[in-house]
GROMACS .gro file of C-alpha atoms in nm:
model
  442
    1MET     CA    1  -3.284   2.697   3.159
    2PRO     CA    2  -3.073   2.660   2.840
    3PRO     CA    3  -3.257   2.517   2.538
    4VAL     CA    4  -3.273   2.148   2.511
    5ARG     CA    5  -3.199   2.010   2.168
    6ASP     CA    6  -3.351   1.667   2.053
    7ASP     CA    7  -3.274   1.499   1.728
    8ALA     CA    8  -3.215   1.696   1.407
    9GLY     CA    9  -3.574   1.630   1.308
   10GLU     CA   10  -3.708   1.833   1.577
   11GLN     CA   11  -3.470   2.127   1.519
   12GLY     CA   12  -3.526   2.156   1.140
   13GLY     CA   13  -3.696   2.458   1.009
   14SER     CA   14  -3.903   2.305   0.737
   15ALA     CA   15  -4.243   2.148   0.675
   16ARG     CA   16  -4.158   1.797   0.575
   17GLY     CA   17  -4.262   1.488   0.392
   18PRO     CA   18  -4.611   1.374   0.312
   19GLY     CA   19  -4.909   1.473   0.507
   20ARG     CA   20  -5.190   1.267   0.644
   21GLY     CA   21  -5.269   0.953   0.452
   22GLY     CA   22  -4.964   0.978   0.215
   23ARG     CA   23  -5.048   1.308   0.078
   24PRO     CA   24  -4.762   1.520  -0.022
   25ASP     CA   25  -4.695   1.850   0.184
   26ARG     CA   26  -4.894   2.135   0.002
   27ARG     CA   27  -4.586   2.363   0.021
   28GLY     CA   28  -4.389   2.135  -0.186
   29GLY     CA   29  -4.027   2.118  -0.088
   30PRO     CA   30  -3.806   2.216   0.205
   31ARG     CA   31  -3.790   2.578   0.313
   32THR     CA   32  -3.487   2.775   0.238
   33ALA     CA   33  -3.219   2.888   0.472
   34ARG     CA   34  -3.324   3.248   0.443
   35ASN     CA   35  -3.679   3.144   0.580
   36ARG     CA   36  -3.512   2.943   0.857
   37TRP     CA   37  -3.290   3.210   0.997
   38SER     CA   38  -3.440   3.539   0.878
   39GLY     CA   39  -3.351   3.771   1.148
   40PRO     CA   40  -3.564   3.958   1.402
   41TYR     CA   41  -3.759   4.147   1.120
   42LYS     CA   42  -3.890   3.945   0.834
   43ASP     CA   43  -3.976   4.138   0.516
   44GLY     CA   44  -3.968   4.448   0.745
   45ARG     CA   45  -4.245   4.351   0.962
   46GLY     CA   46  -4.209   4.015   1.123
   47TYR     CA   47  -4.059   3.990   1.478
   48ARG     CA   48  -3.904   3.646   1.523
   49VAL     CA   49  -3.830   3.533   1.884
   50GLY     CA   50  -3.648   3.217   2.013
   51SER     CA   51  -3.293   3.127   2.119
   52SER     CA   52  -3.160   3.099   1.771
   53ALA     CA   53  -2.918   3.361   1.658
   54PRO     CA   54  -3.030   3.583   1.357
   55ALA     CA   55  -2.804   3.601   1.073
   56ARG     CA   56  -2.876   3.937   0.980
   57ASP     CA   57  -3.048   4.242   1.089
   58THR     CA   58  -3.262   4.457   0.839
   59ARG     CA   59  -3.335   4.731   1.075
   60PRO     CA   60  -3.178   5.089   1.014
   61ARG     CA   61  -2.854   5.110   1.174
   62ILE     CA   62  -2.818   5.352   1.475
   63ASP     CA   63  -2.458   5.439   1.588
   64GLU     CA   64  -2.451   5.360   1.951
   65VAL     CA   65  -2.217   5.654   2.034
   66THR     CA   66  -2.344   5.931   1.842
   67GLY     CA   67  -2.715   5.828   1.808
   68THR     CA   68  -2.709   5.902   1.420
   69ALA     CA   69  -2.895   5.688   1.183
   70GLU     CA   70  -2.805   5.578   0.839
   71ARG     CA   71  -3.067   5.593   0.571
   72ARG     CA   72  -3.024   5.301   0.335
   73VAL     CA   73  -3.075   5.426  -0.035
   74GLY     CA   74  -3.035   5.182  -0.328
   75PRO     CA   75  -2.759   5.246  -0.574
   76VAL     CA   76  -2.996   5.369  -0.850
   77LEU     CA   77  -3.143   5.653  -0.628
   78ARG     CA   78  -2.798   5.725  -0.493
   79TRP     CA   79  -2.671   5.812  -0.836
   80LEU     CA   80  -2.985   5.982  -0.956
   81PRO     CA   81  -2.864   6.341  -0.882
   82ALA     CA   82  -2.533   6.287  -1.074
   83GLY     CA   83  -2.738   6.150  -1.365
   84LEU     CA   84  -2.950   6.463  -1.340
   85ILE     CA   85  -2.638   6.685  -1.362
   86VAL     CA   86  -2.539   6.505  -1.686
   87ALA     CA   87  -2.879   6.525  -1.836
   88ALA     CA   88  -2.903   6.897  -1.763
   89ALA     CA   89  -2.570   6.966  -1.928
   90VAL     CA   90  -2.686   6.771  -2.229
   91PHE     CA   91  -3.019   6.952  -2.240
   92TYR     CA   92  -2.828   7.286  -2.210
   93GLY     CA   93  -2.617   7.205  -2.506
   94PHE     CA   94  -2.888   7.085  -2.739
   95THR     CA   95  -3.159   7.341  -2.681
   96PRO     CA   96  -3.209   7.681  -2.851
   97GLU     CA   97  -3.102   8.012  -2.700
   98GLY     CA   98  -3.439   8.089  -2.579
   99LEU     CA   99  -3.493   7.773  -2.379
  100ARG     CA  100  -3.297   7.767  -2.053
  101ALA     CA  101  -3.177   7.455  -1.865
  102SER     CA  102  -3.172   7.644  -1.521
  103PRO     CA  103  -3.491   7.493  -1.383
  104VAL     CA  104  -3.333   7.149  -1.439
  105PHE     CA  105  -3.021   7.251  -1.239
  106GLU     CA  106  -3.219   7.415  -0.967
  107SER     CA  107  -3.408   7.099  -0.898
  108ILE     CA  108  -3.109   6.870  -0.860
  109PRO     CA  109  -3.017   6.990  -0.507
  110MET     CA  110  -3.371   6.938  -0.397
  111VAL     CA  111  -3.366   6.579  -0.527
  112ALA     CA  112  -3.025   6.521  -0.341
  113ALA     CA  113  -3.165   6.662  -0.014
  114VAL     CA  114  -3.429   6.391  -0.003
  115LEU     CA  115  -3.199   6.096  -0.109
  116LEU     CA  116  -2.851   6.171   0.023
  117THR     CA  117  -2.667   6.262   0.337
  118LEU     CA  118  -2.570   6.617   0.419
  119ARG     CA  119  -2.228   6.561   0.273
  120GLY     CA  120  -2.379   6.417  -0.038
  121THR     CA  121  -2.630   6.703  -0.067
  122VAL     CA  122  -2.347   6.966  -0.035
  123THR     CA  123  -2.144   6.793  -0.302
  124VAL     CA  124  -2.426   6.760  -0.544
  125ALA     CA  125  -2.534   7.137  -0.491
  126VAL     CA  126  -2.182   7.266  -0.555
  127THR     CA  127  -2.114   7.050  -0.843
  128ALA     CA  128  -2.451   7.140  -1.014
  129LEU     CA  129  -2.387   7.515  -0.967
  130PHE     CA  130  -2.013   7.476  -1.094
  131VAL     CA  131  -2.142   7.288  -1.406
  132PHE     CA  132  -2.394   7.558  -1.474
  133VAL     CA  133  -2.162   7.837  -1.436
  134MET     CA  134  -1.913   7.670  -1.664
  135LEU     CA  135  -2.165   7.619  -1.926
  136GLU     CA  136  -2.251   7.979  -1.910
  137VAL     CA  137  -1.885   8.080  -1.939
  138LEU     CA  138  -1.836   7.845  -2.247
  139ASN     CA  139  -2.155   7.993  -2.397
  140GLY     CA  140  -2.025   8.356  -2.336
  141THR     CA  141  -2.330   8.450  -2.147
  142VAL     CA  142  -2.202   8.447  -1.785
  143THR     CA  143  -2.224   8.820  -1.745
  144HIS     CA  144  -2.575   8.860  -1.898
  145SER     CA  145  -2.812   8.976  -1.634
  146GLY     CA  146  -3.057   8.680  -1.695
  147SER     CA  147  -2.757   8.434  -1.647
  148VAL     CA  148  -2.663   8.621  -1.312
  149ILE     CA  149  -3.006   8.595  -1.176
  150GLN     CA  150  -3.032   8.224  -1.258
  151MET     CA  151  -2.704   8.158  -1.090
  152VAL     CA  152  -2.822   8.355  -0.776
  153SER     CA  153  -3.141   8.167  -0.784
  154GLN     CA  154  -2.975   7.832  -0.815
  155LEU     CA  155  -2.744   7.924  -0.506
  156VAL     CA  156  -3.029   8.020  -0.296
  157LEU     CA  157  -3.215   7.707  -0.384
  158SER     CA  158  -2.891   7.495  -0.299
  159VAL     CA  159  -2.888   7.663   0.051
  160VAL     CA  160  -3.251   7.585   0.094
  161ALA     CA  161  -3.183   7.217  -0.009
  162ILE     CA  162  -2.907   7.190   0.227
  163GLY     CA  163  -3.137   7.317   0.511
  164MET     CA  164  -3.398   7.067   0.416
  165ASN     CA  165  -3.149   6.778   0.418
  166VAL     CA  166  -3.054   6.880   0.784
  167LEU     CA  167  -3.417   6.880   0.893
  168ILE     CA  168  -3.475   6.553   0.714
  169GLN     CA  169  -3.187   6.389   0.881
  170ARG     CA  170  -3.280   6.513   1.228
  171ASN     CA  171  -3.644   6.400   1.190
  172TYR     CA  172  -3.516   6.063   1.053
  173ARG     CA  173  -3.288   6.020   1.359
  174ARG     CA  174  -3.578   6.084   1.595
  175PHE     CA  175  -3.805   5.852   1.406
  176THR     CA  176  -3.548   5.577   1.403
  177SER     CA  177  -3.472   5.627   1.773
  178ALA     CA  178  -3.846   5.598   1.852
  179ARG     CA  179  -3.879   5.276   1.654
  180HIS     CA  180  -3.573   5.126   1.842
  181VAL     CA  181  -3.744   5.239   2.165
  182ALA     CA  182  -4.053   5.052   2.047
  183VAL     CA  183  -3.850   4.739   1.976
  184ALA     CA  184  -3.666   4.754   2.319
  185ALA     CA  185  -4.013   4.775   2.490
  186GLN     CA  186  -4.142   4.503   2.283
  187ARG     CA  187  -3.856   4.271   2.367
  188ALA     CA  188  -3.891   4.376   2.742
  189LEU     CA  189  -4.261   4.277   2.744
  190LEU     CA  190  -4.219   3.973   2.515
  191PRO     CA  191  -3.878   3.836   2.577
  192ASN     CA  192  -3.727   3.551   2.378
  193PRO     CA  193  -3.856   3.231   2.517
  194PRO     CA  194  -3.617   2.933   2.527
  195ASP     CA  195  -3.626   2.675   2.256
  196GLY     CA  196  -3.781   2.419   2.496
  197PHE     CA  197  -3.811   2.258   2.832
  198GLY     CA  198  -3.731   1.887   2.838
  199GLY     CA  199  -3.946   1.719   2.582
  200LEU     CA  200  -4.125   2.033   2.474
  201ARG     CA  201  -4.017   2.254   2.187
  202ILE     CA  202  -4.127   2.625   2.190
  203ALA     CA  203  -4.148   2.886   1.925
  204ALA     CA  204  -4.304   3.231   1.907
  205ARG     CA  205  -4.370   3.502   1.655
  206TYR     CA  206  -4.492   3.855   1.650
  207GLN     CA  207  -4.580   4.035   1.330
  208ALA     CA  208  -4.714   4.396   1.332
  209ALA     CA  209  -4.971   4.496   1.083
  210ASP     CA  210  -4.799   4.830   1.038
  211VAL     CA  211  -4.446   4.820   0.924
  212ASP     CA  212  -4.373   5.123   1.149
  213ALA     CA  213  -4.567   5.007   1.458
  214ARG     CA  214  -4.337   4.750   1.658
  215ILE     CA  215  -4.550   4.741   1.948
  216GLY     CA  216  -4.923   4.664   2.016
  217GLY     CA  217  -5.174   4.469   2.236
  218ASP     CA  218  -5.094   4.125   2.135
  219LEU     CA  219  -4.902   3.918   2.398
  220TYR     CA  220  -4.758   3.574   2.474
  221ALA     CA  221  -4.567   3.443   2.767
  222VAL     CA  222  -4.434   3.099   2.891
  223GLN     CA  223  -4.349   2.997   3.235
  224GLU     CA  224  -4.182   2.685   3.378
  225GLY     CA  225  -4.278   2.599   3.730
  226PRO     CA  226  -4.368   2.313   3.971
  227TYR     CA  227  -4.691   2.250   3.780
  228GLY     CA  228  -4.538   2.203   3.442
  229VAL     CA  229  -4.496   2.439   3.152
  230ARG     CA  230  -4.775   2.712   3.128
  231CYS     CA  231  -4.818   2.974   2.852
  232ILE     CA  232  -5.064   3.243   2.762
  233VAL     CA  233  -5.149   3.410   2.429
  234GLY     CA  234  -5.379   3.704   2.451
  235ASP     CA  235  -5.502   4.027   2.281
  236VAL     CA  236  -5.567   4.353   2.483
  237ARG     CA  237  -5.855   4.567   2.362
  238GLY     CA  238  -5.737   4.887   2.202
  239LYS     CA  239  -5.398   5.021   2.071
  240GLY     CA  240  -5.129   5.249   2.189
  241LEU     CA  241  -4.960   5.310   2.529
  242GLU     CA  242  -5.278   5.203   2.725
  243ALA     CA  243  -5.272   4.864   2.549
  244VAL     CA  244  -4.910   4.824   2.621
  245GLU     CA  245  -4.978   4.902   2.988
  246SER     CA  246  -5.218   4.627   2.996
  247VAL     CA  247  -4.986   4.388   2.820
  248ALA     CA  248  -4.720   4.457   3.082
  249VAL     CA  249  -4.995   4.382   3.352
  250VAL     CA  250  -5.101   4.054   3.214
  251VAL     CA  251  -4.747   3.914   3.136
  252GLY     CA  252  -4.621   4.018   3.469
  253CYS     CA  253  -4.915   3.873   3.668
  254PHE     CA  254  -4.906   3.558   3.463
  255ARG     CA  255  -4.547   3.494   3.532
  256GLU     CA  256  -4.606   3.515   3.903
  257ALA     CA  257  -4.945   3.334   3.922
  258ALA     CA  258  -4.817   3.058   3.689
  259GLU     CA  259  -4.557   2.950   3.958
  260GLN     CA  260  -4.790   2.989   4.248
  261GLU     CA  261  -5.147   2.870   4.158
  262ALA     CA  262  -5.196   2.506   4.140
  263ARG     CA  263  -5.475   2.533   3.866
  264LEU     CA  264  -5.520   2.731   3.553
  265ASP     CA  265  -5.840   2.890   3.689
  266GLY     CA  266  -5.659   3.011   3.976
  267VAL     CA  267  -5.410   3.191   3.739
  268ALA     CA  268  -5.716   3.337   3.551
  269ARG     CA  269  -5.869   3.477   3.861
  270ARG     CA  270  -5.536   3.654   3.944
  271LEU     CA  271  -5.518   3.798   3.616
  272GLU     CA  272  -5.867   3.922   3.638
  273ARG     CA  273  -5.801   4.099   3.947
  274ALA     CA  274  -5.475   4.252   3.820
  275LEU     CA  275  -5.664   4.388   3.518
  276GLN     CA  276  -5.935   4.525   3.730
  277ARG     CA  277  -5.696   4.698   3.944
  278GLU     CA  278  -5.521   4.855   3.640
  279GLU     CA  279  -5.855   4.974   3.511
  280THR     CA  280  -5.944   5.182   3.795
  281GLY     CA  281  -5.665   5.423   3.701
  282ARG     CA  282  -5.821   5.488   3.363
  283SER     CA  283  -6.098   5.721   3.250
  284GLY     CA  284  -6.361   5.715   2.978
  285VAL     CA  285  -6.448   5.426   2.756
  286ASP     CA  286  -6.122   5.227   2.847
  287ARG     CA  287  -6.237   5.218   3.223
  288VAL     CA  288  -6.556   5.041   3.144
  289GLU     CA  289  -6.479   4.857   2.823
  290GLY     CA  290  -6.120   4.743   2.873
  291PHE     CA  291  -6.066   4.365   2.848
  292THR     CA  292  -5.827   4.103   2.733
  293THR     CA  293  -5.903   3.805   2.544
  294ALA     CA  294  -5.666   3.500   2.629
  295VAL     CA  295  -5.592   3.134   2.610
  296LEU     CA  296  -5.404   2.977   2.912
  297ALA     CA  297  -5.246   2.621   2.842
  298GLU     CA  298  -5.053   2.390   3.058
  299ALA     CA  299  -4.853   2.101   2.961
  300ASP     CA  300  -4.847   1.817   3.204
  301ARG     CA  301  -4.527   1.704   3.375
  302ASP     CA  302  -4.494   1.385   3.180
  303GLY     CA  303  -4.601   1.569   2.869
  304GLY     CA  304  -4.899   1.334   2.798
  305ALA     CA  305  -5.184   1.588   2.880
  306LEU     CA  306  -5.279   1.951   2.800
  307ARG     CA  307  -5.509   2.164   2.997
  308LEU     CA  308  -5.661   2.481   2.850
  309LEU     CA  309  -5.873   2.767   2.973
  310ASN     CA  310  -6.022   2.994   2.705
  311ARG     CA  311  -6.146   3.346   2.791
  312GLY     CA  312  -6.314   3.467   2.486
  313HIS     CA  313  -6.011   3.406   2.259
  314PRO     CA  314  -5.995   3.229   1.909
  315ALA     CA  315  -5.982   2.854   1.989
  316PRO     CA  316  -5.620   2.687   1.970
  317LEU     CA  317  -5.533   2.427   1.716
  318LEU     CA  318  -5.398   2.085   1.797
  319LEU     CA  319  -5.189   1.904   1.524
  320GLY     CA  320  -5.109   1.553   1.565
  321SER     CA  321  -4.796   1.383   1.433
  322ASP     CA  322  -4.992   1.254   1.137
  323GLY     CA  323  -5.101   1.601   1.029
  324ALA     CA  324  -5.468   1.572   1.170
  325ALA     CA  325  -5.580   1.906   1.301
  326ARG     CA  326  -5.863   1.993   1.533
  327LEU     CA  327  -5.986   2.310   1.714
  328LEU     CA  328  -5.988   2.284   2.093
  329GLN     CA  329  -6.321   2.461   2.136
  330PRO     CA  330  -6.463   2.515   2.483
  331ARG     CA  331  -6.804   2.382   2.558
  332GLU     CA  332  -6.915   2.720   2.697
  333HIS     CA  333  -6.758   3.049   2.590
  334ALA     CA  334  -6.651   3.252   2.888
  335LEU     CA  335  -6.605   3.645   2.899
  336PRO     CA  336  -6.262   3.791   2.841
  337LEU     CA  337  -6.035   3.879   3.126
  338GLY     CA  338  -6.132   4.222   3.289
  339MET     CA  339  -6.503   4.172   3.263
  340GLY     CA  340  -6.564   4.009   3.560
  341ASP     CA  341  -6.800   4.282   3.677
  342LEU     CA  342  -7.058   4.158   3.423
  343GLY     CA  343  -7.092   3.814   3.596
  344THR     CA  344  -6.887   3.528   3.745
  345TRP     CA  345  -6.916   3.151   3.684
  346PRO     CA  346  -6.654   2.863   3.713
  347ASP     CA  347  -6.396   2.856   3.451
  348GLU     CA  348  -6.405   2.557   3.218
  349LEU     CA  349  -6.095   2.356   3.206
  350LEU     CA  350  -6.047   2.149   2.893
  351GLU     CA  351  -5.819   1.852   2.917
  352VAL     CA  352  -5.693   1.666   2.602
  353ALA     CA  353  -5.413   1.430   2.532
  354PHE     CA  354  -5.089   1.555   2.405
  355PRO     CA  355  -4.907   1.263   2.236
  356PRO     CA  356  -4.552   1.252   2.110
  357GLY     CA  357  -4.509   1.459   1.798
  358ALA     CA  358  -4.819   1.667   1.847
  359SER     CA  359  -4.821   2.055   1.852
  360LEU     CA  360  -5.043   2.303   2.007
  361LEU     CA  361  -5.086   2.622   1.803
  362LEU     CA  362  -5.216   2.939   1.981
  363TYR     CA  363  -5.275   3.267   1.792
  364THR     CA  364  -5.455   3.603   1.798
  365ASP     CA  365  -5.734   3.713   1.592
  366GLY     CA  366  -5.497   3.873   1.343
  367VAL     CA  367  -5.483   3.526   1.191
  368THR     CA  368  -5.862   3.443   1.204
  369GLU     CA  369  -5.960   3.793   1.082
  370ALA     CA  370  -5.725   3.798   0.788
  371ARG     CA  371  -5.902   3.816   0.463
  372ASP     CA  372  -5.845   3.737   0.096
  373ALA     CA  373  -5.930   3.973  -0.198
  374ALA     CA  374  -6.282   3.826  -0.182
  375GLY     CA  375  -6.318   3.920   0.185
  376VAL     CA  376  -6.327   3.558   0.303
  377PHE     CA  377  -6.172   3.511   0.648
  378TYR     CA  378  -5.862   3.283   0.677
  379ASP     CA  379  -5.940   2.951   0.843
  380PRO     CA  380  -5.644   2.807   1.013
  381LEU     CA  381  -5.798   2.461   1.067
  382ALA     CA  382  -5.861   2.413   0.695
  383ARG     CA  383  -5.524   2.557   0.586
  384MET     CA  384  -5.315   2.366   0.839
  385ASP     CA  385  -5.493   2.030   0.831
  386GLY     CA  386  -5.286   1.740   0.670
  387ARG     CA  387  -4.954   1.913   0.708
  388VAL     CA  388  -4.662   1.769   0.911
  389PHE     CA  389  -4.403   2.000   1.045
  390ASP     CA  390  -4.048   1.948   1.181
  391GLY     CA  391  -4.108   2.140   1.512
  392PRO     CA  392  -4.271   2.463   1.615
  393HIS     CA  393  -4.053   2.703   1.417
  394ALA     CA  394  -4.145   2.531   1.092
  395LEU     CA  395  -4.513   2.537   1.199
  396LEU     CA  396  -4.517   2.929   1.267
  397ASP     CA  397  -4.311   3.002   0.962
  398THR     CA  398  -4.552   2.813   0.747
  399LEU     CA  399  -4.846   2.985   0.906
  400LEU     CA  400  -4.711   3.332   0.856
  401ASP     CA  401  -4.618   3.259   0.497
  402ASP     CA  402  -4.959   3.119   0.432
  403VAL     CA  403  -5.151   3.421   0.586
  404THR     CA  404  -4.927   3.652   0.381
  405ARG     CA  405  -5.005   3.475   0.061
  406TYR     CA  406  -5.376   3.451   0.140
  407THR     CA  407  -5.408   3.813   0.217
  408GLY     CA  408  -5.182   3.940  -0.065
  409GLY     CA  409  -4.963   4.105   0.215
  410ARG     CA  410  -5.244   4.323   0.319
  411VAL     CA  411  -5.235   4.219   0.692
  412ALA     CA  412  -5.486   4.429   0.895
  413ASP     CA  413  -5.408   4.345   1.241
  414ASP     CA  414  -5.109   4.241   1.460
  415MET     CA  415  -5.045   3.863   1.490
  416ALA     CA  416  -4.903   3.689   1.795
  417LEU     CA  417  -4.821   3.327   1.750
  418PHE     CA  418  -4.714   3.067   1.991
  419ALA     CA  419  -4.641   2.686   1.938
  420LEU     CA  420  -4.574   2.416   2.181
  421SER     CA  421  -4.466   2.085   2.041
  422ARG     CA  422  -4.394   1.758   2.214
  423SER     CA  423  -4.084   1.551   2.112
  424ARG     CA  424  -4.148   1.248   1.916
  425SER     CA  425  -3.939   1.061   2.160
  426GLY     CA  426  -4.169   1.158   2.451
  427THR     CA  427  -3.885   1.278   2.664
  428SER     CA  428  -4.001   1.384   2.997
  429PHE     CA  429  -3.940   1.714   3.173
  430ARG     CA  430  -3.619   1.777   3.343
  431ARG     CA  431  -3.516   2.039   3.612
  432LEU     CA  432  -3.869   2.096   3.725
  433PRO     CA  433  -3.944   2.104   4.091
  434ALA     CA  434  -4.183   1.840   4.230
  435ALA     CA  435  -4.544   1.949   4.201
  436PRO     CA  436  -4.766   1.929   4.514
  437PRO     CA  437  -4.970   1.610   4.517
  438ASP     CA  438  -5.296   1.803   4.496
  439ALA     CA  439  -5.183   2.028   4.200
  440HIS     CA  440  -5.445   1.902   3.952
  441ALA     CA  441  -5.708   1.781   4.206
  442PRO     CA  442  -6.076   1.882   4.108
   0.00000   0.00000   0.00000
């Protein structure tokens, strides 16, 4: 379904106006255009998803035909080898006869090999050798045995530097290709959700703790079906490829079960069985300790009610249209998905009102376990309470910025965020098939 756009206020990308009780918004002022449309990677780490087109792409560029990668070097570093050649020539001219400038000239190709392309490295190496030979000619010492040895030494080091540059470029291409494969896998597992369904607005974010790790065990998914709009946010135990495999199992099973099961507890049982089947092919600790914490949410057809099921995951946050925030804690905490062998009991379905202008915020423990310099955990309830947002994108942008400031940029774990906001006009769903009459019967 194409994204449905409501009034301009719902589509804005800024936290707005006064908070609850007439208090001004703590951020103080609108967000900039850069924050609204920051592209898929924000500050080298954030992965923004949604239907909006990014304005720029900060990833390293890969030529789609040759597969080569372009390393981006700042202008100062790009001209550093040329500056070193000039400095070496000045050093040669203003030093006594006993002091030689050859070590300075010999280091220049090595510097170029790290910073420049192959063509740039060859150009710098040839130029540095030519300048040194000309200085020796002007000084009348080009035929001296010491000068000949120094020129040969510089020539050998230039060849070594060129070889180093070839290896560096090759490894960089492989590294960049691996990163793009990870990005492709991440987008396949967590595809861009639509901006909304009828009267619901949707936004999602994924931010990796490691700038070079674009894939991990955090997940989210949303599915429209005969029972309304259902979503899941979860966190798979562990890292690496096995965690990614579990993410694929959970997301795939959820999309199928969300359309077929009449209740969320039925969806949870399907996920439980899928994870247990997946764990049978593992060995060691992952076979007995593999699990996934998750929150499943369902928005009613008329948008007036939310149903949630929590399996050992951080409690979601419900923000009212007036900025009031509260945690949706279950009365009894259940085991995570995949740990059904330890015991079984009925899942608790929590139902709450979802009035116009309200937003449901789901997140992984990368948010709640973020710490400041004093080691104090981040509290999303205290930090978000009293703020009013113009839609889910503004909510998630503000939360990510606030966590980054709170931790000083030292994010220790991946963060998956998902927000579901109801239109202030209360528009009902459209294009949804009719739900069976017993869809939510007890």
